[in-house]
Coordinates of C-alpha atoms and ligand atoms in Angstrom, one line a residue:
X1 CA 0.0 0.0 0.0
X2 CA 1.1 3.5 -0.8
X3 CA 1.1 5.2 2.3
X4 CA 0.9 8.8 1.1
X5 CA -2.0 7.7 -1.0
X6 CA -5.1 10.2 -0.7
X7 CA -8.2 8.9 -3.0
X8 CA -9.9 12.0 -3.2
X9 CA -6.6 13.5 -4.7
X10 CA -6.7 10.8 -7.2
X11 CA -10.0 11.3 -7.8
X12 CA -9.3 15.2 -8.8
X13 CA -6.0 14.3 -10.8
X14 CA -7.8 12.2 -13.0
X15 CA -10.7 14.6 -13.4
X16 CA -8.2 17.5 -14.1
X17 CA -5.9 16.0 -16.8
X18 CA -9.3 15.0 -18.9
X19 CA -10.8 18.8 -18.2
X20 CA -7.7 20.1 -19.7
X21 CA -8.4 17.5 -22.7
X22 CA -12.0 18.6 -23.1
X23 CA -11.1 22.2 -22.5
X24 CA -13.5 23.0 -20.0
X25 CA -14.3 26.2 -18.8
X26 CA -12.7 27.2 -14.8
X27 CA -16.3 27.7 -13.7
X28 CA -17.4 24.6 -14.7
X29 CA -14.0 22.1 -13.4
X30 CA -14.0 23.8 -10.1
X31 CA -17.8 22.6 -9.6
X32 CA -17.0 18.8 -11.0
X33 CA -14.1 18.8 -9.3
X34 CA -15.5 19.0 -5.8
X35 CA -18.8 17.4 -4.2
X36 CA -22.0 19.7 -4.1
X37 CA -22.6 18.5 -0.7
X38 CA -20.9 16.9 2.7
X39 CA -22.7 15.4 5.5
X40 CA -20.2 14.6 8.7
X41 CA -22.1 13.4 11.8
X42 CA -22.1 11.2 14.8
X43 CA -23.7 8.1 15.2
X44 CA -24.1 7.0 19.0
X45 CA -25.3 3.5 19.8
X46 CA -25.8 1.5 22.8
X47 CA -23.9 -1.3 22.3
X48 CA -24.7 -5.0 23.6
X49 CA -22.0 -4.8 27.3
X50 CA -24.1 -1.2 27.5
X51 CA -21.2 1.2 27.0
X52 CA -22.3 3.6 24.8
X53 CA -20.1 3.8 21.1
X54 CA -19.7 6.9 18.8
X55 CA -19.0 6.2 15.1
X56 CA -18.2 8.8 12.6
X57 CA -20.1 8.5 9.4
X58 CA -20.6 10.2 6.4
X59 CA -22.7 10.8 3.2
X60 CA -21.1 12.8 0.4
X61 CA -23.4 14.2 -2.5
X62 CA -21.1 14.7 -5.4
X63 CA -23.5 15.6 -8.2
X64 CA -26.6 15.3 -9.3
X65 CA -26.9 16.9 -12.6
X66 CA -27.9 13.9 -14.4
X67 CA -30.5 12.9 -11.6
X68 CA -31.0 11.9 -7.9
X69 CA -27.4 11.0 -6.3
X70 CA -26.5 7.4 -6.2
X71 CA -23.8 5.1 -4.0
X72 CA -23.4 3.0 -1.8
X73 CA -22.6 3.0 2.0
X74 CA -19.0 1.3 3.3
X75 CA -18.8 -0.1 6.7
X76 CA -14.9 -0.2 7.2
X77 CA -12.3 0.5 9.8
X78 CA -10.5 2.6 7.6
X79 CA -12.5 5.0 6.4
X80 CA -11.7 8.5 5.7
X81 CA -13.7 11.3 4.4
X82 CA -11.7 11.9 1.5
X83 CA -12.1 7.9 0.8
X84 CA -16.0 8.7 0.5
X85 CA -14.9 12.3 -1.1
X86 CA -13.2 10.2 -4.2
X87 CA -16.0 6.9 -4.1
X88 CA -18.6 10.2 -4.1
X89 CA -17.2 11.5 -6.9
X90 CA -16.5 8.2 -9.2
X91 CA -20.0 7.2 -8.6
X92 CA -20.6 10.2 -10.4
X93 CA -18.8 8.7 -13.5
X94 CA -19.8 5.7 -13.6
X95 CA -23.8 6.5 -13.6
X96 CA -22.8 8.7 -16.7
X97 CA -20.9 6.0 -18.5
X98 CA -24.0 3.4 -18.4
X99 CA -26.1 6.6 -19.1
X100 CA -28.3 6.1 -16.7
X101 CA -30.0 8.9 -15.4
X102 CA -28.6 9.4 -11.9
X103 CA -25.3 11.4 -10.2
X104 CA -23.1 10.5 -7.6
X105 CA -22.9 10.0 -4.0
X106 CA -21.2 7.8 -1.0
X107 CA -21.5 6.9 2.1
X108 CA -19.4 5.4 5.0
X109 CA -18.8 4.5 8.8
X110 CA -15.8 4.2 10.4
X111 CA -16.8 0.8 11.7
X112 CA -15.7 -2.8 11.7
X113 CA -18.9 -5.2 11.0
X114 CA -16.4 -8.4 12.2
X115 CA -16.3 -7.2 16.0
X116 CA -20.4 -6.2 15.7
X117 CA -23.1 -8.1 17.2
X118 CA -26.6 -7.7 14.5
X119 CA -28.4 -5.4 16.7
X120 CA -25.3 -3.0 17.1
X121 CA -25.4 -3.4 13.3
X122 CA -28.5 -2.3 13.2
X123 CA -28.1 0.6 15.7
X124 CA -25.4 1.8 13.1
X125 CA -27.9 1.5 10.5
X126 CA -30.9 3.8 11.7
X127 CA -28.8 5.9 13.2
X128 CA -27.0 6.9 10.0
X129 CA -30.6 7.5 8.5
X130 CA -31.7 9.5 11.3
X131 CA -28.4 11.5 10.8
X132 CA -29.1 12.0 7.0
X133 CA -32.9 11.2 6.5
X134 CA -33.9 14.9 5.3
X135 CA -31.1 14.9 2.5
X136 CA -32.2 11.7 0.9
X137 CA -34.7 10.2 -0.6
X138 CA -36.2 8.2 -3.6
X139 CA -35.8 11.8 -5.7
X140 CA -33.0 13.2 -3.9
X141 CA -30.4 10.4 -2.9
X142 CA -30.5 6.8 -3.0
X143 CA -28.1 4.9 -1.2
X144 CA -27.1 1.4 -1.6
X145 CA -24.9 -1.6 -0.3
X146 CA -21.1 -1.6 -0.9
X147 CA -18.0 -2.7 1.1
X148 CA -19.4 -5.2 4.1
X149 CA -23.2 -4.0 4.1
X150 CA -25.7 -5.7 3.0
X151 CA -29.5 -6.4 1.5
X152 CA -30.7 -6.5 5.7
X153 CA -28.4 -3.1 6.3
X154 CA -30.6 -1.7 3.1
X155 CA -33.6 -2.9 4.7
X156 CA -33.1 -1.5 8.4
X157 CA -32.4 1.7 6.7
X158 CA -35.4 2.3 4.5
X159 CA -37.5 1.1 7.9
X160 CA -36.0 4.0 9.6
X161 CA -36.3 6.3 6.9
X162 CA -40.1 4.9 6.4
X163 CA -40.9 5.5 10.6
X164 CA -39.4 9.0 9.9
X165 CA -41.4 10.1 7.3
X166 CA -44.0 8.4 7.4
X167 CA -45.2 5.9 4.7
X168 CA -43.7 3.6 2.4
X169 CA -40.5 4.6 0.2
X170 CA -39.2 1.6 -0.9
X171 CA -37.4 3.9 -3.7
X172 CA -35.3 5.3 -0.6
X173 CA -32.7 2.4 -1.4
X174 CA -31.6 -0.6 -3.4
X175 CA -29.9 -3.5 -2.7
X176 CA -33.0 -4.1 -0.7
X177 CA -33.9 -8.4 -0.5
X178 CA -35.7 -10.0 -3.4
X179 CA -39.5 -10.0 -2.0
X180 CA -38.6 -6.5 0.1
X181 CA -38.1 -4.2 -3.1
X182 CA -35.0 -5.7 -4.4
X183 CA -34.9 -6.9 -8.0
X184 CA -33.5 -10.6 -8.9
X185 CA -29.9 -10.2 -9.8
X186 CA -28.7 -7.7 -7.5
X187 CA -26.4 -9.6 -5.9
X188 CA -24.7 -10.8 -9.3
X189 CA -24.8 -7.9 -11.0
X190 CA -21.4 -6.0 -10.1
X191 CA -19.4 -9.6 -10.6
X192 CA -21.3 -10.2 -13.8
X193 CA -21.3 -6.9 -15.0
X194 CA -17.2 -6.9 -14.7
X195 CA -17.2 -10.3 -16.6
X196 CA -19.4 -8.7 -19.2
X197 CA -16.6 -5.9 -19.7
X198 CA -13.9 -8.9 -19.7
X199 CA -16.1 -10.5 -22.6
X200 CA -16.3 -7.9 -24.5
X201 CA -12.8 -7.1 -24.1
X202 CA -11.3 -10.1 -24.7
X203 CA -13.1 -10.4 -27.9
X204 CA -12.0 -7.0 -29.0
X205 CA -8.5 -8.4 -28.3
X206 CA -9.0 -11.6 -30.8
X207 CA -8.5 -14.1 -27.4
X208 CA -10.7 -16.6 -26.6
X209 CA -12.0 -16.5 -23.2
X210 CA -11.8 -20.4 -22.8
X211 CA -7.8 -20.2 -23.5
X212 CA -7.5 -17.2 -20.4
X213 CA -6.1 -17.7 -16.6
X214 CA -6.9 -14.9 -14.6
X215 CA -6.0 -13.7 -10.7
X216 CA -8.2 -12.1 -8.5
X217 CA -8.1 -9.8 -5.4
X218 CA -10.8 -10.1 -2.6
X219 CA -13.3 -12.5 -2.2
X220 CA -16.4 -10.7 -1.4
X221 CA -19.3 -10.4 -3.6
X222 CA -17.7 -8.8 -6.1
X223 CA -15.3 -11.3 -7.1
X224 CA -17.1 -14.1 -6.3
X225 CA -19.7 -13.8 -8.8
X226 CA -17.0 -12.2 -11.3
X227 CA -15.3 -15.9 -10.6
X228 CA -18.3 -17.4 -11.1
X229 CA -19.5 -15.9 -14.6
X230 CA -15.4 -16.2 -16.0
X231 CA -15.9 -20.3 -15.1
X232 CA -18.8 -20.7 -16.8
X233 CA -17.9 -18.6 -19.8
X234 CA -14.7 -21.6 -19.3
X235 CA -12.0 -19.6 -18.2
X236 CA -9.4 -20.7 -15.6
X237 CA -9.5 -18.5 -12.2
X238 CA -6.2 -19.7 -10.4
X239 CA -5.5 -17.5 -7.7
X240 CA -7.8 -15.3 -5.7
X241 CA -7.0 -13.3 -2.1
X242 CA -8.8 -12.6 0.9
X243 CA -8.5 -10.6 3.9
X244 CA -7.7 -12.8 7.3
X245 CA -9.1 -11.1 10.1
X246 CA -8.0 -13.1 13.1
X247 CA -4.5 -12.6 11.4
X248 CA -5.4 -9.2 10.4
X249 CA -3.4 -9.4 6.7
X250 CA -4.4 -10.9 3.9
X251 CA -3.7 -14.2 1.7
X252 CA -3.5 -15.5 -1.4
X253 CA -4.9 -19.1 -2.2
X254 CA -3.8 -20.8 -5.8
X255 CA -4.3 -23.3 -7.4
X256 CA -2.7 -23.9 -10.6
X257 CA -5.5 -26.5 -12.4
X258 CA -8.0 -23.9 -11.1
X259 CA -9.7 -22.7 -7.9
X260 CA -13.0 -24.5 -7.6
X261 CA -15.3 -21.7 -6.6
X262 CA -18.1 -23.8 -5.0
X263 CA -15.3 -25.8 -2.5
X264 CA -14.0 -22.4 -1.9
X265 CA -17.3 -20.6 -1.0
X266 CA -17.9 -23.9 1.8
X267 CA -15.1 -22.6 3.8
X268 CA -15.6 -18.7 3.5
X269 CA -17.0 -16.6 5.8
X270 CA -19.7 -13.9 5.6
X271 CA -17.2 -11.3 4.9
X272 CA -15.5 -13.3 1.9
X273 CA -12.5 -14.6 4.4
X274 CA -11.4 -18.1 3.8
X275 CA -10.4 -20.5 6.1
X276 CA -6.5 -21.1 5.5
X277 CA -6.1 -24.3 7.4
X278 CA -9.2 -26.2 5.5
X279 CA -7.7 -24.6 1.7
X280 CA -4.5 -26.1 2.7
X281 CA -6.5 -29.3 3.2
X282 CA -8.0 -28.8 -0.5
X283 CA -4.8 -28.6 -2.0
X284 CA -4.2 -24.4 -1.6
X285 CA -1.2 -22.9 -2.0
X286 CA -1.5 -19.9 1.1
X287 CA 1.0 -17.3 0.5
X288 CA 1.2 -13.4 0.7
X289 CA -2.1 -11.4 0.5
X290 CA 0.3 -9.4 -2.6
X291 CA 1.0 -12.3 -4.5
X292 CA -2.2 -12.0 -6.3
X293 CA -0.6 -9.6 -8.3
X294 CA 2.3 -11.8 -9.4
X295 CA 0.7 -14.7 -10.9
X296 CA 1.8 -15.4 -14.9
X297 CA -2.2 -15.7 -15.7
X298 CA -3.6 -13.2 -18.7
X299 CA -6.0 -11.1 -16.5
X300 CA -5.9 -9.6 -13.4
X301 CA -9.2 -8.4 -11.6
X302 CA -8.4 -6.3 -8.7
X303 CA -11.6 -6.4 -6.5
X304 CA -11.0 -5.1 -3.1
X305 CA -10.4 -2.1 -2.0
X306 CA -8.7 1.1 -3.4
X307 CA -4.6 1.6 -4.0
X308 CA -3.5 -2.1 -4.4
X309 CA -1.8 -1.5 -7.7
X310 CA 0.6 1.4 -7.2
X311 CA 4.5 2.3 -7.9
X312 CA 6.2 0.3 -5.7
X313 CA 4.5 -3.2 -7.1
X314 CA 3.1 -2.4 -10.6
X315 CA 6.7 -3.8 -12.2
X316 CA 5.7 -6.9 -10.4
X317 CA 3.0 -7.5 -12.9
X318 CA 3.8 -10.8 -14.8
X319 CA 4.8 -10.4 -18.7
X320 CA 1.8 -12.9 -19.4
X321 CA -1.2 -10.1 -18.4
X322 CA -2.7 -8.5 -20.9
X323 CA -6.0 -7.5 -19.3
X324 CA -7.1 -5.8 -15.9
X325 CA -10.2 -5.5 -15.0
X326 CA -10.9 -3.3 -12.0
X327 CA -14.0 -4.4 -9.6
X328 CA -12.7 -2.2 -7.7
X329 CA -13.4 1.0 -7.3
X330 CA -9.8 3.0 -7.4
X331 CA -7.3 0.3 -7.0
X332 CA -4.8 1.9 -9.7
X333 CA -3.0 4.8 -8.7
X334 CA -2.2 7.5 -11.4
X335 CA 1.3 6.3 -11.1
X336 CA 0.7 3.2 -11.7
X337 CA -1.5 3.5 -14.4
X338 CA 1.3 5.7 -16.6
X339 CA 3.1 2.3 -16.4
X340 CA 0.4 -0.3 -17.5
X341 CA -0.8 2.1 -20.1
X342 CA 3.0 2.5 -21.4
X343 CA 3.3 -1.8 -21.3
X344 CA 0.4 -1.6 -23.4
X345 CA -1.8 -4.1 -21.2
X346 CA -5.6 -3.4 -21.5
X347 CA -7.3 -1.9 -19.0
X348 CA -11.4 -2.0 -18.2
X349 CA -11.7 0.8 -15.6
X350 CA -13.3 1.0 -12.5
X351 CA -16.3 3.1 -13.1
X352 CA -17.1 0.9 -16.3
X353 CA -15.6 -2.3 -14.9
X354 CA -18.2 -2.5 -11.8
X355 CA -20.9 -0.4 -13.3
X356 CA -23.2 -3.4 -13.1
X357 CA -24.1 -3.3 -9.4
X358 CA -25.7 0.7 -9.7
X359 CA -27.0 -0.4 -13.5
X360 CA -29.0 -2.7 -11.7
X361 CA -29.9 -0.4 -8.7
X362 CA -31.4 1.4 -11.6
X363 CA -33.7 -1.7 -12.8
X364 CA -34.4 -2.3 -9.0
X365 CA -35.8 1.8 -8.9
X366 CA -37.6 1.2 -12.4
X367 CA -39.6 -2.0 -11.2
X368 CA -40.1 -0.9 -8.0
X369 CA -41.6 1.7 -9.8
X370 CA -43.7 -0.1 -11.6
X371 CA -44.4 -2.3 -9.0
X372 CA -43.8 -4.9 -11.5
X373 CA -40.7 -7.8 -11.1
X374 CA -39.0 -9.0 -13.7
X375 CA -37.2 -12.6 -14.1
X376 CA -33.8 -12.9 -13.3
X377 CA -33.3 -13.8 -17.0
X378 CA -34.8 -10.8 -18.1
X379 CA -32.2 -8.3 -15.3
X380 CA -29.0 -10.1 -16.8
X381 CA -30.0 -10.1 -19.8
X382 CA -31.0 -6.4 -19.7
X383 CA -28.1 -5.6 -17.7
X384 CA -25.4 -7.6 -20.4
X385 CA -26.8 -5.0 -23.0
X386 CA -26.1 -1.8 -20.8
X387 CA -22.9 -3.0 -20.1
X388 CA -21.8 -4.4 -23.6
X389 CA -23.4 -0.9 -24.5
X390 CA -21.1 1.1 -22.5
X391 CA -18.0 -1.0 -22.9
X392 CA -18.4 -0.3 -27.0
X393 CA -19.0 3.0 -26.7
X394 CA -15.4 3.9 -24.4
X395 CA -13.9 1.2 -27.2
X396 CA -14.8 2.9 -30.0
X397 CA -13.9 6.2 -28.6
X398 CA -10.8 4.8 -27.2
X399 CA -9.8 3.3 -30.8
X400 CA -11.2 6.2 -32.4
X401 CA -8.9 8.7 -30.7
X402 CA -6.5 6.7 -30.0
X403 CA -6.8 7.1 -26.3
X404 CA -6.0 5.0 -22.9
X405 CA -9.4 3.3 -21.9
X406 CA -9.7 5.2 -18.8
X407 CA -9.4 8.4 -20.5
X408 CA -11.8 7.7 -23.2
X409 CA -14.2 6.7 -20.3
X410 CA -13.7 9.8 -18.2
X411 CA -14.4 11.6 -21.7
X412 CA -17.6 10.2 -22.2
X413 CA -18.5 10.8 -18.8
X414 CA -17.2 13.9 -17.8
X415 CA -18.6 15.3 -21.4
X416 CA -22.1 13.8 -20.1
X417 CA -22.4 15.6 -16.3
X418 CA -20.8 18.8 -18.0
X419 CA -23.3 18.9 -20.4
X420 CA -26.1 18.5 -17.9
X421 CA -25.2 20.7 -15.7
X422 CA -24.8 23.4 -18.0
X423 CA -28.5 23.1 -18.9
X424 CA -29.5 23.2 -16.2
X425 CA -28.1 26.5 -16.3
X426 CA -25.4 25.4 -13.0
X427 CA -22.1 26.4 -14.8
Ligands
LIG1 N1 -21.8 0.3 -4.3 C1 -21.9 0.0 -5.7 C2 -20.9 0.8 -6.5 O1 -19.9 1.2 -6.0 C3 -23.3 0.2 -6.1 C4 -24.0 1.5 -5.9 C5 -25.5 1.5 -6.1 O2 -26.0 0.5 -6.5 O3 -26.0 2.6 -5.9 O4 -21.1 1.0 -7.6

């Protein structure tokens, strides 16, 4: 991990260098550049030993020229504002590349879920609602699961935003449980929707998926469904790595004829960690959370947490990749990136990459809307074309201008909220 590393600075750096590209006027970077709106605030709960606990949370609004904002809340240890600042802000990009109408926002708590009973859980939950509940809304800001929360976080929070109001606003949030307001797919969609980007991408680079190895960081919902579509489209996953609480590091587990996924999923936790000693007993190689990184595969899907490709280990990468795909939201620094982009390798990024989880948010508000489900067939499918959609779009760009895939994405994007927000008269 880069140390120094400050997400929201990231966040600006890449904004900046593609406002100078699209010649954008001062009035307008400086409002893009920054989030509309910051929410700080204190969530006290009684916790089960009856001390009472204060944790720090946050919702950031970035924009909402395009529509109501949209993102999803982090429970983690580590959170900073300026980690919500940047997630805020790439939210904000990633609604504009699938085009769907909707801006950008985050949320977070400073909290660890692993050392939280359920009802302290749930304290955090309403709480954060109560904190926020007049600045969001099924028009204003919907919030969503991310990073250790879950469908039952969503649904304790749209209760509490329900009591407060008054009513019923299932639109408050997504994520919500199939039969509560969520839509079939959810849970799949951010996996999927990377593996749909990988598809596309491949193909694009005359490869056959069924001939690719790829390597994957984290093991949360993310990537498990990611592992999950790349098997059955008959690619070899060989290496994936998780986060060892009790050990407080992570691991890597390989397995060079290929990780089995559903083995793997019997000995996993709740929070995506694996039990080393049983993997061992499956035949797992357990080595260094960084050696993910290393492996001589031909894709590498980062799909944890932000900065895990930087300086310091991107020369690491093995000759072999040709592809990353980032589930994650922000794991390649700038620096970093200069270096992929320079050896050529592809890259899908983030806010394309793992567009699929707020793509489908947005069929969860449209049927819930409707009041009318569709078939979990019918989401994928639906969801494969937005994202097939999107991906061909930052190609074509990409090929067309003979730009870095991140760039041409942050084109289309950034051209897209600009636009917006200058009819609506903003900037
Ligand atoms: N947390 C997910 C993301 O980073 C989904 C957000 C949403 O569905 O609103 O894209």
């Amino acid at each position: 991990m880069d140390k120094k590393f400050n997400p929201f600075k990231m966040a600006q750096q890449q904004f900046d260098e593609i406002a100078e590209k699209l010649s954008l006027d001062q009035g307008t970077r400086q409002f893009l550049r920054n989030p509309q709106k910051e929410m700080h605030f204190s969530i006290p709960v009684k916790m089960d030993d009856g001390t009472t606990q204060v944790f720090q949370g946050f919702r950031i609004q970035h924009n909402s020229a395009r529509g109501p904002h949209k993102g999803g809340i982090r429970f983690h240890p580590q959170e900073t504002v300026d980690t919500v600042r940047a997630l805020s802000t790439w939210m904000t990009w990633k609604c504009a590349v699938v085009d769907i109408p909707l801006g950008g926002g985050k949320g977070g708590v400073i909290c660890d879920p692993h050392n939280l009973s359920n009802r302290e859980q749930e304290q955090i939950c309403r709480g954060f609602i109560r904190a926020i509940a007049k600045d969001i809304g099924p028009l204003v800001d919907v919030p969503a699961p991310d990073v250790m929360t879950n469908p039952q976080h969503m649904v304790w929070m749209m209760d509490e935003y329900e009591k407060i109001m008054g009513g019923k606003f299932p639109g408050v949030i997504t994520g919500k449980p199939v039969g509560m307001g969520g839509s079939l797919g959810r849970t799949e969609a951010t996996g999927y929707g990377v593996m749909y980007t990988v598809r596309e991408a491949l193909k694009a680079m005359g490869i056959d998926i069924k001939t690719t190895t790829a390597s994957f960081q984290g093991f949360g919902n993310v990537s498990q469904y990611a592992i999950d579509l790349f098997q059955q489209y008959g690619g070899k996953a060989v290496c994936v790595s998780c986060w060892d609480q009790a050990d407080q590091k992570s691991y890597s587990f390989i397995k060079e004829s290929g990780i089995n996924l559903q083995e793997l999923l019997k000995i996993t936790d709740k929070f995506g960690g694996i039990n080393k000693a049983k993997a061992v007993e499956l035949g797992y190689k357990v080595s260094d959370g960084n050696d993910w990184l290393i492996q001589d595969v031909d894709i590498l899907v980062p799909a944890a947490l932000e900065n895990q490709i930087h300086g310091e280990n991107v020369n690491s990468i093995s000759k072999r990749v040709k592809l990353i795909a980032e589930g994650a939201n922000g794991p390649t620094t700038p620096e970093a990136d200069k270096v992929i982009h320079e050896r050529g390798i592809f890259v899908i990024p983030d806010f394309l990459a793992n567009a699929g989880g707020v793509t489908c948010s947005y069929f969860e508000q449209v049927q819930g809307n409707m009041n009318y489900f569709w078939s979990k067939e019918e989401v994928l499918s639906k969801l494969d074309d937005a994202m097939t959609k999107a991906f061909t779009a930052v190609y074509d760009l990409s090929k067309r201008k003979n730009l870095f895939m991140r760039d041409a994405a942050y084109m289309i994007s950034i051209s897209r909220v600009a636009e917006a927000s200058k009819n609506r008269g903003w900037v």
